[in-house]
Coordinates of C-alpha atoms in Angstrom, one line a residue:
Chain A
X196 CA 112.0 198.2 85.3
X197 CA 108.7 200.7 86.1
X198 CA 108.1 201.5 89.8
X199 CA 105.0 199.0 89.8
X200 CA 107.3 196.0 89.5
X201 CA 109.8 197.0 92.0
X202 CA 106.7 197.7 94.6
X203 CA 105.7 193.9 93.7
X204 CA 109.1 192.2 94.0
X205 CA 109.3 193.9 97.3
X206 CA 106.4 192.5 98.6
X207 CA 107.1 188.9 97.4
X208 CA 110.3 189.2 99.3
X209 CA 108.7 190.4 102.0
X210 CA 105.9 187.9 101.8
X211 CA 108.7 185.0 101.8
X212 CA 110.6 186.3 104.5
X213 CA 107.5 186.2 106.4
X214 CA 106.6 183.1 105.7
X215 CA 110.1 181.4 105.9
X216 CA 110.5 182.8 109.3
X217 CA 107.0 181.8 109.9
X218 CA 107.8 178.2 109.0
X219 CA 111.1 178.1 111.5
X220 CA 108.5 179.2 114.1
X221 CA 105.8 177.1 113.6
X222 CA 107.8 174.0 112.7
X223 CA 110.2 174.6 115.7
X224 CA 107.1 174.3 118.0
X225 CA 105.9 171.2 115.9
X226 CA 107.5 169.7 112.8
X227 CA 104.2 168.6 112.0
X228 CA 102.3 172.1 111.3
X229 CA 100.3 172.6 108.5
X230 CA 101.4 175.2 105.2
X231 CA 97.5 176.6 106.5
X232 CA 98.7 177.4 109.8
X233 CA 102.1 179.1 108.4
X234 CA 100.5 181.1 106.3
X235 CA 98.3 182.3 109.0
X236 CA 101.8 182.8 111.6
X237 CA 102.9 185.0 108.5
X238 CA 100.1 186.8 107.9
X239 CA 99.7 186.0 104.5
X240 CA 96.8 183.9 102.1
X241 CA 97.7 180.1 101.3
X242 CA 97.6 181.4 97.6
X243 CA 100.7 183.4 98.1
X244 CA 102.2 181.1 100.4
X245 CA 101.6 178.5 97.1
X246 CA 102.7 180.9 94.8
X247 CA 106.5 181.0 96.5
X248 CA 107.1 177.4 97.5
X249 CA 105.5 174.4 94.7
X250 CA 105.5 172.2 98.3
X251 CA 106.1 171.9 101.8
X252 CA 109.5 170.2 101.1
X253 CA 110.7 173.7 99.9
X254 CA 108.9 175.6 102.4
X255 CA 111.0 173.3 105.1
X256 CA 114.0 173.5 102.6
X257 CA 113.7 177.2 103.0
X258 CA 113.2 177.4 106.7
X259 CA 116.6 174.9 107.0
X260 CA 118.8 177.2 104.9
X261 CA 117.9 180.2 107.2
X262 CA 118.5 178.4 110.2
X263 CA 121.9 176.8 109.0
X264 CA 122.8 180.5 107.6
X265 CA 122.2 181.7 111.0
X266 CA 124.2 178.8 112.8
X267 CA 127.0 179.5 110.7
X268 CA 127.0 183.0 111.8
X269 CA 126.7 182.2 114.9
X270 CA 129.8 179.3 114.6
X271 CA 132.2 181.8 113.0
X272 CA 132.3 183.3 116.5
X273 CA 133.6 180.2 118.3
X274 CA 137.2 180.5 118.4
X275 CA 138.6 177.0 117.0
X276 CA 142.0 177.9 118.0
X277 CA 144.7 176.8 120.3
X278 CA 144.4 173.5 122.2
X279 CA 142.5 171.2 119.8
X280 CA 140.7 169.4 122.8
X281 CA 139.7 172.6 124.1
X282 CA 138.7 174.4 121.0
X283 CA 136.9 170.9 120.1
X284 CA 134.8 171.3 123.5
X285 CA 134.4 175.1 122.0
X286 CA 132.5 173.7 119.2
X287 CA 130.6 170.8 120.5
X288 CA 128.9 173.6 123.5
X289 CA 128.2 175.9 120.6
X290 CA 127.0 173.9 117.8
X291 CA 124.8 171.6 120.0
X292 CA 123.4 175.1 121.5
X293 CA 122.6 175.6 117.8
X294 CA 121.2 172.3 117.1
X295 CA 119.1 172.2 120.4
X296 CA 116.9 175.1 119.3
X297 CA 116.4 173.8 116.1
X298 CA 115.2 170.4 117.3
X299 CA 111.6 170.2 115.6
X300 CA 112.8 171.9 112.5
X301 CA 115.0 169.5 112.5
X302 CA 112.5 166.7 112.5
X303 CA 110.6 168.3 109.8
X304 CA 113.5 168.4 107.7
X305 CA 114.4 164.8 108.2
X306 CA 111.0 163.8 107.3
X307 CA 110.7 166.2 103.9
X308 CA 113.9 166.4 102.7
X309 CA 116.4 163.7 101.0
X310 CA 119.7 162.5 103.3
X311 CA 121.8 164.3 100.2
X312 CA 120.3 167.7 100.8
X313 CA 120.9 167.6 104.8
X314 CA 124.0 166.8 104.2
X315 CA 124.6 169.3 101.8
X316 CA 122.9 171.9 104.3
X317 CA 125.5 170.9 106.9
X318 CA 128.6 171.3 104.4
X319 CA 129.4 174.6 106.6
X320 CA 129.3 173.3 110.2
X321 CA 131.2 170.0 108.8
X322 CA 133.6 172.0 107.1
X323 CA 134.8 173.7 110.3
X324 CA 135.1 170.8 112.0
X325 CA 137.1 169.0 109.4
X326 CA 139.4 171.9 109.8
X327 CA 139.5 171.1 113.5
X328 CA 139.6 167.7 113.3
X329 CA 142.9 167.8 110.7
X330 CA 145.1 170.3 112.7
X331 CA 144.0 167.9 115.7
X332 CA 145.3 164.9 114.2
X333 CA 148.7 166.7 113.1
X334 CA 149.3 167.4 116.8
X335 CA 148.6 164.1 118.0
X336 CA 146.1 165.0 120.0
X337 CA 143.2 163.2 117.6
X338 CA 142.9 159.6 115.7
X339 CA 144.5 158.8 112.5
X340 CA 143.1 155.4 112.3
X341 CA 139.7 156.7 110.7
X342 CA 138.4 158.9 107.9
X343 CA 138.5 162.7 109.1
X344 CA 134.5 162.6 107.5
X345 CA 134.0 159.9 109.5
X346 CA 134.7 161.4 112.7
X347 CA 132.8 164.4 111.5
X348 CA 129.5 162.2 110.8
X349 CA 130.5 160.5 114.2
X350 CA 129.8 164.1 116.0
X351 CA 126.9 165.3 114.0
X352 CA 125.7 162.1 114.4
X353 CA 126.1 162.1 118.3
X354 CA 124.3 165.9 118.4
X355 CA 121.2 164.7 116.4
X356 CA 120.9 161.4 119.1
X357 CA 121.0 163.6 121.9
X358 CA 118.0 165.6 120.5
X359 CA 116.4 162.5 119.9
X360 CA 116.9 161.4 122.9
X361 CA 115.4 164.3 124.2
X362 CA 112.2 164.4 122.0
X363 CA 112.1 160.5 123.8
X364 CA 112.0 162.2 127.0
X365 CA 115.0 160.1 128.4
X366 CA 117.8 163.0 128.5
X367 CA 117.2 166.7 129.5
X368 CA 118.8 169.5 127.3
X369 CA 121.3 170.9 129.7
X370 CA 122.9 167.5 130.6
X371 CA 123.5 166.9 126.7
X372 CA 126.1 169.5 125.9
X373 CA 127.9 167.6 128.9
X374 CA 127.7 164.1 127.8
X375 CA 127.6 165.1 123.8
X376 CA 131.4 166.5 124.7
X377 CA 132.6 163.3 126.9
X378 CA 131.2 160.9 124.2
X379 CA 133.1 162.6 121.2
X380 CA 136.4 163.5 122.8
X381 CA 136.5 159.6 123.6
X382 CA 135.5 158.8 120.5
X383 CA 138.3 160.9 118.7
X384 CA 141.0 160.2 120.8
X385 CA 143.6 157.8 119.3
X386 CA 143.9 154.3 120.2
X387 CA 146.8 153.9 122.8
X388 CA 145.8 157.3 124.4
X389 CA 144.0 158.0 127.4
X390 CA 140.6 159.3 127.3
X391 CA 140.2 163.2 128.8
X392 CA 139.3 163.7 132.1
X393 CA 136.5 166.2 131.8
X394 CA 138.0 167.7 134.6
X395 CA 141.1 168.4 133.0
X396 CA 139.5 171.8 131.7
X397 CA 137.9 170.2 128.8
Chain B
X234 CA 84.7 127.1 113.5
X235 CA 83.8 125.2 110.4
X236 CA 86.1 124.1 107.6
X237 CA 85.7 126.6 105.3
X238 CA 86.6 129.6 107.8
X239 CA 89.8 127.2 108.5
X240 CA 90.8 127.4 105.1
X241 CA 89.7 130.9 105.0
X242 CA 92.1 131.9 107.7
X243 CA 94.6 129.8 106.3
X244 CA 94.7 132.0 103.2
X245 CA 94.8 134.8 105.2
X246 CA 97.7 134.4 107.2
X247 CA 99.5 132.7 103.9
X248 CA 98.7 136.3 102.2
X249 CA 99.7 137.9 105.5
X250 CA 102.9 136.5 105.2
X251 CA 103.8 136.1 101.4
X252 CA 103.0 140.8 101.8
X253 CA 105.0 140.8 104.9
X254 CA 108.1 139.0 102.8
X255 CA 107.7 140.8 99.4
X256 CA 107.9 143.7 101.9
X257 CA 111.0 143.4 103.5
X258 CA 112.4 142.3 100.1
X259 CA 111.1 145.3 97.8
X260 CA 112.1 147.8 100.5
X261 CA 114.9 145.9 101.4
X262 CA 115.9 147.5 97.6
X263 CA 113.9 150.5 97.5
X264 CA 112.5 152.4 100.7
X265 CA 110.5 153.9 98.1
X266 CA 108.6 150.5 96.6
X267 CA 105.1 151.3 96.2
X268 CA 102.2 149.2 97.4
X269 CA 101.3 147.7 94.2
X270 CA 104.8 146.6 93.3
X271 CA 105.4 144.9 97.3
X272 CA 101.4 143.3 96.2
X273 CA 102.8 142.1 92.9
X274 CA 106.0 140.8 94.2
X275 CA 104.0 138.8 96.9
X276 CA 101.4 137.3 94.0
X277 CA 98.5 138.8 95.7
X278 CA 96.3 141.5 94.1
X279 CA 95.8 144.9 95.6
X280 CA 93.0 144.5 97.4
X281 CA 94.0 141.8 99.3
X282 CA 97.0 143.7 100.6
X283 CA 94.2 146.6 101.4
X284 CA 92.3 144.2 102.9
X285 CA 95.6 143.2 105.5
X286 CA 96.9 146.3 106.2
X287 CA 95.4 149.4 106.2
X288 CA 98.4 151.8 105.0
X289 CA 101.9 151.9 103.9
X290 CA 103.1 152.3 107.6
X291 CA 101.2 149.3 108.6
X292 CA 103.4 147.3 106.0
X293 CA 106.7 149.2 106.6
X294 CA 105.8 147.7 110.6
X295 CA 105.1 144.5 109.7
X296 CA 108.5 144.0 107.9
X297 CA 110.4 145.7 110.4
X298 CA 108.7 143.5 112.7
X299 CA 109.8 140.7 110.8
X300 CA 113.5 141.9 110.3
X301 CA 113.8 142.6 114.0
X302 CA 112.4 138.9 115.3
X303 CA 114.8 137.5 112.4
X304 CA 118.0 139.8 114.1
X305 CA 116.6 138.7 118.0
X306 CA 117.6 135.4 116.8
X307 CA 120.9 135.6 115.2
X308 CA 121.9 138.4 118.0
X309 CA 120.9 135.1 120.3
X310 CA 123.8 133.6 118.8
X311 CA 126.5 135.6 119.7
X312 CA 128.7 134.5 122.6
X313 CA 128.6 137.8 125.1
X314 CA 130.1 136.4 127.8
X315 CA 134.0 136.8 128.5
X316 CA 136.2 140.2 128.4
X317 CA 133.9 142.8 128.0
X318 CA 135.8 144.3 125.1
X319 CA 136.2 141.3 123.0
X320 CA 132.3 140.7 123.6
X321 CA 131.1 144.0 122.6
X322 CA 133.3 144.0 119.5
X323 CA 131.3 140.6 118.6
X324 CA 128.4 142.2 119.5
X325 CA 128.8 145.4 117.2
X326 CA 130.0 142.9 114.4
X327 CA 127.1 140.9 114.2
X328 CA 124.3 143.6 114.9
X329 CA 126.4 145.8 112.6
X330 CA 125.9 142.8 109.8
X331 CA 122.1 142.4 110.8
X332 CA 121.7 146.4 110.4
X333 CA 123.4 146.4 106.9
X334 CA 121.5 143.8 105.2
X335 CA 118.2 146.1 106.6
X336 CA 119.7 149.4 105.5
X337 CA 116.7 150.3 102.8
X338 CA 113.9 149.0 105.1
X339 CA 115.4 150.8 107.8
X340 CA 115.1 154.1 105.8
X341 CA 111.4 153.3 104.9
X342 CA 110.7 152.8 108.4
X343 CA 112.6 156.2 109.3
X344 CA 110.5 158.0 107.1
X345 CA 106.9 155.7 107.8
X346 CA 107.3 155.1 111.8
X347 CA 107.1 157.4 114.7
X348 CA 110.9 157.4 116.2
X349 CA 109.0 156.0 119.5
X350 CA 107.8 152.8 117.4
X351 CA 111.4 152.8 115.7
X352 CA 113.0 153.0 119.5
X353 CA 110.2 149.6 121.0
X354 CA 111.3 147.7 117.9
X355 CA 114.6 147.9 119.0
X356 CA 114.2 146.9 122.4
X357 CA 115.5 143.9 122.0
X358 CA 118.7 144.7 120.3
X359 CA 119.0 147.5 123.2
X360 CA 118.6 145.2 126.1
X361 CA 121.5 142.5 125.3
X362 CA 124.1 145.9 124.9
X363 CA 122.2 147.1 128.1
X364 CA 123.2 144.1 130.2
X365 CA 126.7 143.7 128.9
X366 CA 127.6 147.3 129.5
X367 CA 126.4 147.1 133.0
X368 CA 128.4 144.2 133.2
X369 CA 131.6 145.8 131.7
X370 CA 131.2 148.5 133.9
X371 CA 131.0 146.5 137.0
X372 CA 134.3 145.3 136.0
X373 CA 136.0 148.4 135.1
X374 CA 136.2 147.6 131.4
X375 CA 133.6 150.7 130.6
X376 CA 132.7 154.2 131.6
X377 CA 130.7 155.0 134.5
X378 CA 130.4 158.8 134.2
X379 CA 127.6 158.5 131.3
X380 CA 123.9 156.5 131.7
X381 CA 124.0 153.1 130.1
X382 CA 121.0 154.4 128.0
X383 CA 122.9 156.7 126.8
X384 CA 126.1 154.7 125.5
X385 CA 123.5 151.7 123.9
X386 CA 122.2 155.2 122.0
X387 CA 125.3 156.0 120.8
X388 CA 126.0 152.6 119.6
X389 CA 123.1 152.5 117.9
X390 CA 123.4 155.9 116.1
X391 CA 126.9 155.4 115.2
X392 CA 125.6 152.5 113.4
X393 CA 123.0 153.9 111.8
X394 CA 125.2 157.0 110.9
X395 CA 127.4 154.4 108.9
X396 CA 124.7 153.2 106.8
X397 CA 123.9 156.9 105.9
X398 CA 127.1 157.1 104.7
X399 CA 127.2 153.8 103.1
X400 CA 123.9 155.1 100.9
X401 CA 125.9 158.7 100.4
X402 CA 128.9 156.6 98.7
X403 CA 131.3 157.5 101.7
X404 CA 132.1 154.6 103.1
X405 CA 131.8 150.5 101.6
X406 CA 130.0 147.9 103.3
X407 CA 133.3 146.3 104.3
X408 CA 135.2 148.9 105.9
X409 CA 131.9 149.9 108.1
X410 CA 132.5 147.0 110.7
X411 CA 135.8 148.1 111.4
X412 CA 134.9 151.7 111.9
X413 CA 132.0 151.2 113.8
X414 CA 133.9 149.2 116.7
X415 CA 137.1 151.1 117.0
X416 CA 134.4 154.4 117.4
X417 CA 132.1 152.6 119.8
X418 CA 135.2 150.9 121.8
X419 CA 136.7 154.4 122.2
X420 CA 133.4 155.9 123.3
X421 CA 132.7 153.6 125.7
X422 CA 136.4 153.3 127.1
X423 CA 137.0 155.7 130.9
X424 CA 138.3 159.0 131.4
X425 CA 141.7 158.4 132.2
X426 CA 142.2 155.0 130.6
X427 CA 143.6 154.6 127.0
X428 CA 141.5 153.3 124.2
X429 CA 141.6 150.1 123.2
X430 CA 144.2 149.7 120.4
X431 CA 142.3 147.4 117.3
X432 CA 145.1 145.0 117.0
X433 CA 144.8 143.8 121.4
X434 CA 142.4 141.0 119.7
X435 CA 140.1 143.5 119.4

């Protein structure tokens, strides 16, 4: 391949690096901004922003997979060990830190993308969790009575209510982590069992 | 008003209506149904339904509309008085029911409404869980340490989260009930106090 392509290829990935890290901006201010005014955050034309993405659907595709590759970075440093309540609490203060800054990108993609895909985009949060969620059940400490992908839908769930909620006005962002982690450790707790205190260092 | 505008309006409301249904039926199947295919179903012609409503959302709101006033009154039946428990496992049952039958139209109104319009047109759902919450509070029967806004939300997204998974293939209509109220039982159940086990009557 001759020098003149490889100039070219690096300045279409540079062009859709800008633009996809545009597009988290924008749309994390407003899931409702225009491909006009991403192109504009990124500094490039609308004909190169249309010459990478065919619609806005993959532009907000794009912007997802960067911010899901980055929460799973930031996940793998959430140590999901020892006292399944605890570690559980762990993940739920983490994750919902995660999901809390990605609020209106989060809105965008609900609106552009099919249920299948945002599923599929969550396979590595939900993943972890199931992992969680399994070794908690084997030590008694969570449910048996229900599907471990229900419980994991149950959570994620629960985190995307709370930023509704908030979007509504009716719940402020610090007091979510708090009552997203009372909520689900009832919630997984096995019938019989009493629910934790959140006092008891959970 | 003459005759003629009596008849007049009288074919206008029996169009109204006959769009409204075909609505709530075609969506009821497809979230997707198009205009002309809710205009066929309802024997009117296009321009008609374009003369009644003027976009896709005003249509997705008018069956909604319809599908909540229809749920208002079957909710009406349901006997909330008595143990707190027992009550709000009727409750989830019958609303749960209500919300199945709705999934598709719920999904086209997901995708057409603003979440605001989504949250008035359940206001009336919301307000009967409101009330008995407060009351199983009062009696020691619910938690105390979250707002009642918050627990009706979480009853409501749990429910919502099972017809996602429903649609994903996850989980059959049949089993949802079930799931739903041992989740939401456990959720709303005090710190310190066990969860409700499913075979107490519950």
């Amino acid at each position: 391949m001759g020098s003149r392509s490889t100039v070219k290829r690096a300045d279409a990935l540079r062009s859709i690096d800008a633009i996809v890290k545009a597009a988290a901006e924008c749309m994390g201010e407003n899931p409702e901004a225009s491909l006009s005014e991403i192109a504009r955050a990124a500094g490039v034309g609308r004909v190169t922003l249309y010459a990478h993405f065919a619609s806005r659907a993959e532009v907000v595709d794009a912007a997802m997979s960067r911010a899901v590759d980055r929460s799973n970075d930031a996940l793998d440093a959430v140590d999901l060990t020892g006292d399944p309540l605890l570690a559980l609490a762990r993940y739920v203060e983490a994750s919902w830190h995660l999901v809390d800054q990605a609020r209106a990108l989060l809105v965008a993609a609900q609106r552009e993308l099919p249920p299948g895909r945002i599923r599929e985009l969550h396979s590595g949060p939900a993943a972890r969790v199931e992992t969680l969620v399994a070794r908690g059940r084997a030590e008694g400490i969570f449910r048996t009575d229900l599907p471990i992908a229900w419980l994991v839908n149950v959570l994620h769930s629960i985190m995307h209510s709370a930023a509704d909620e908030i979007r509504a006005g009716r719940l402020t962002s610090d007091r979510a982590a708090g009552h997203i982690t009372a909520t689900v450790l009832a919630s997984f707790t096995p019938p019989g069992s009493p629910v934790p205190e959140p006092d008891a260092g959970v």
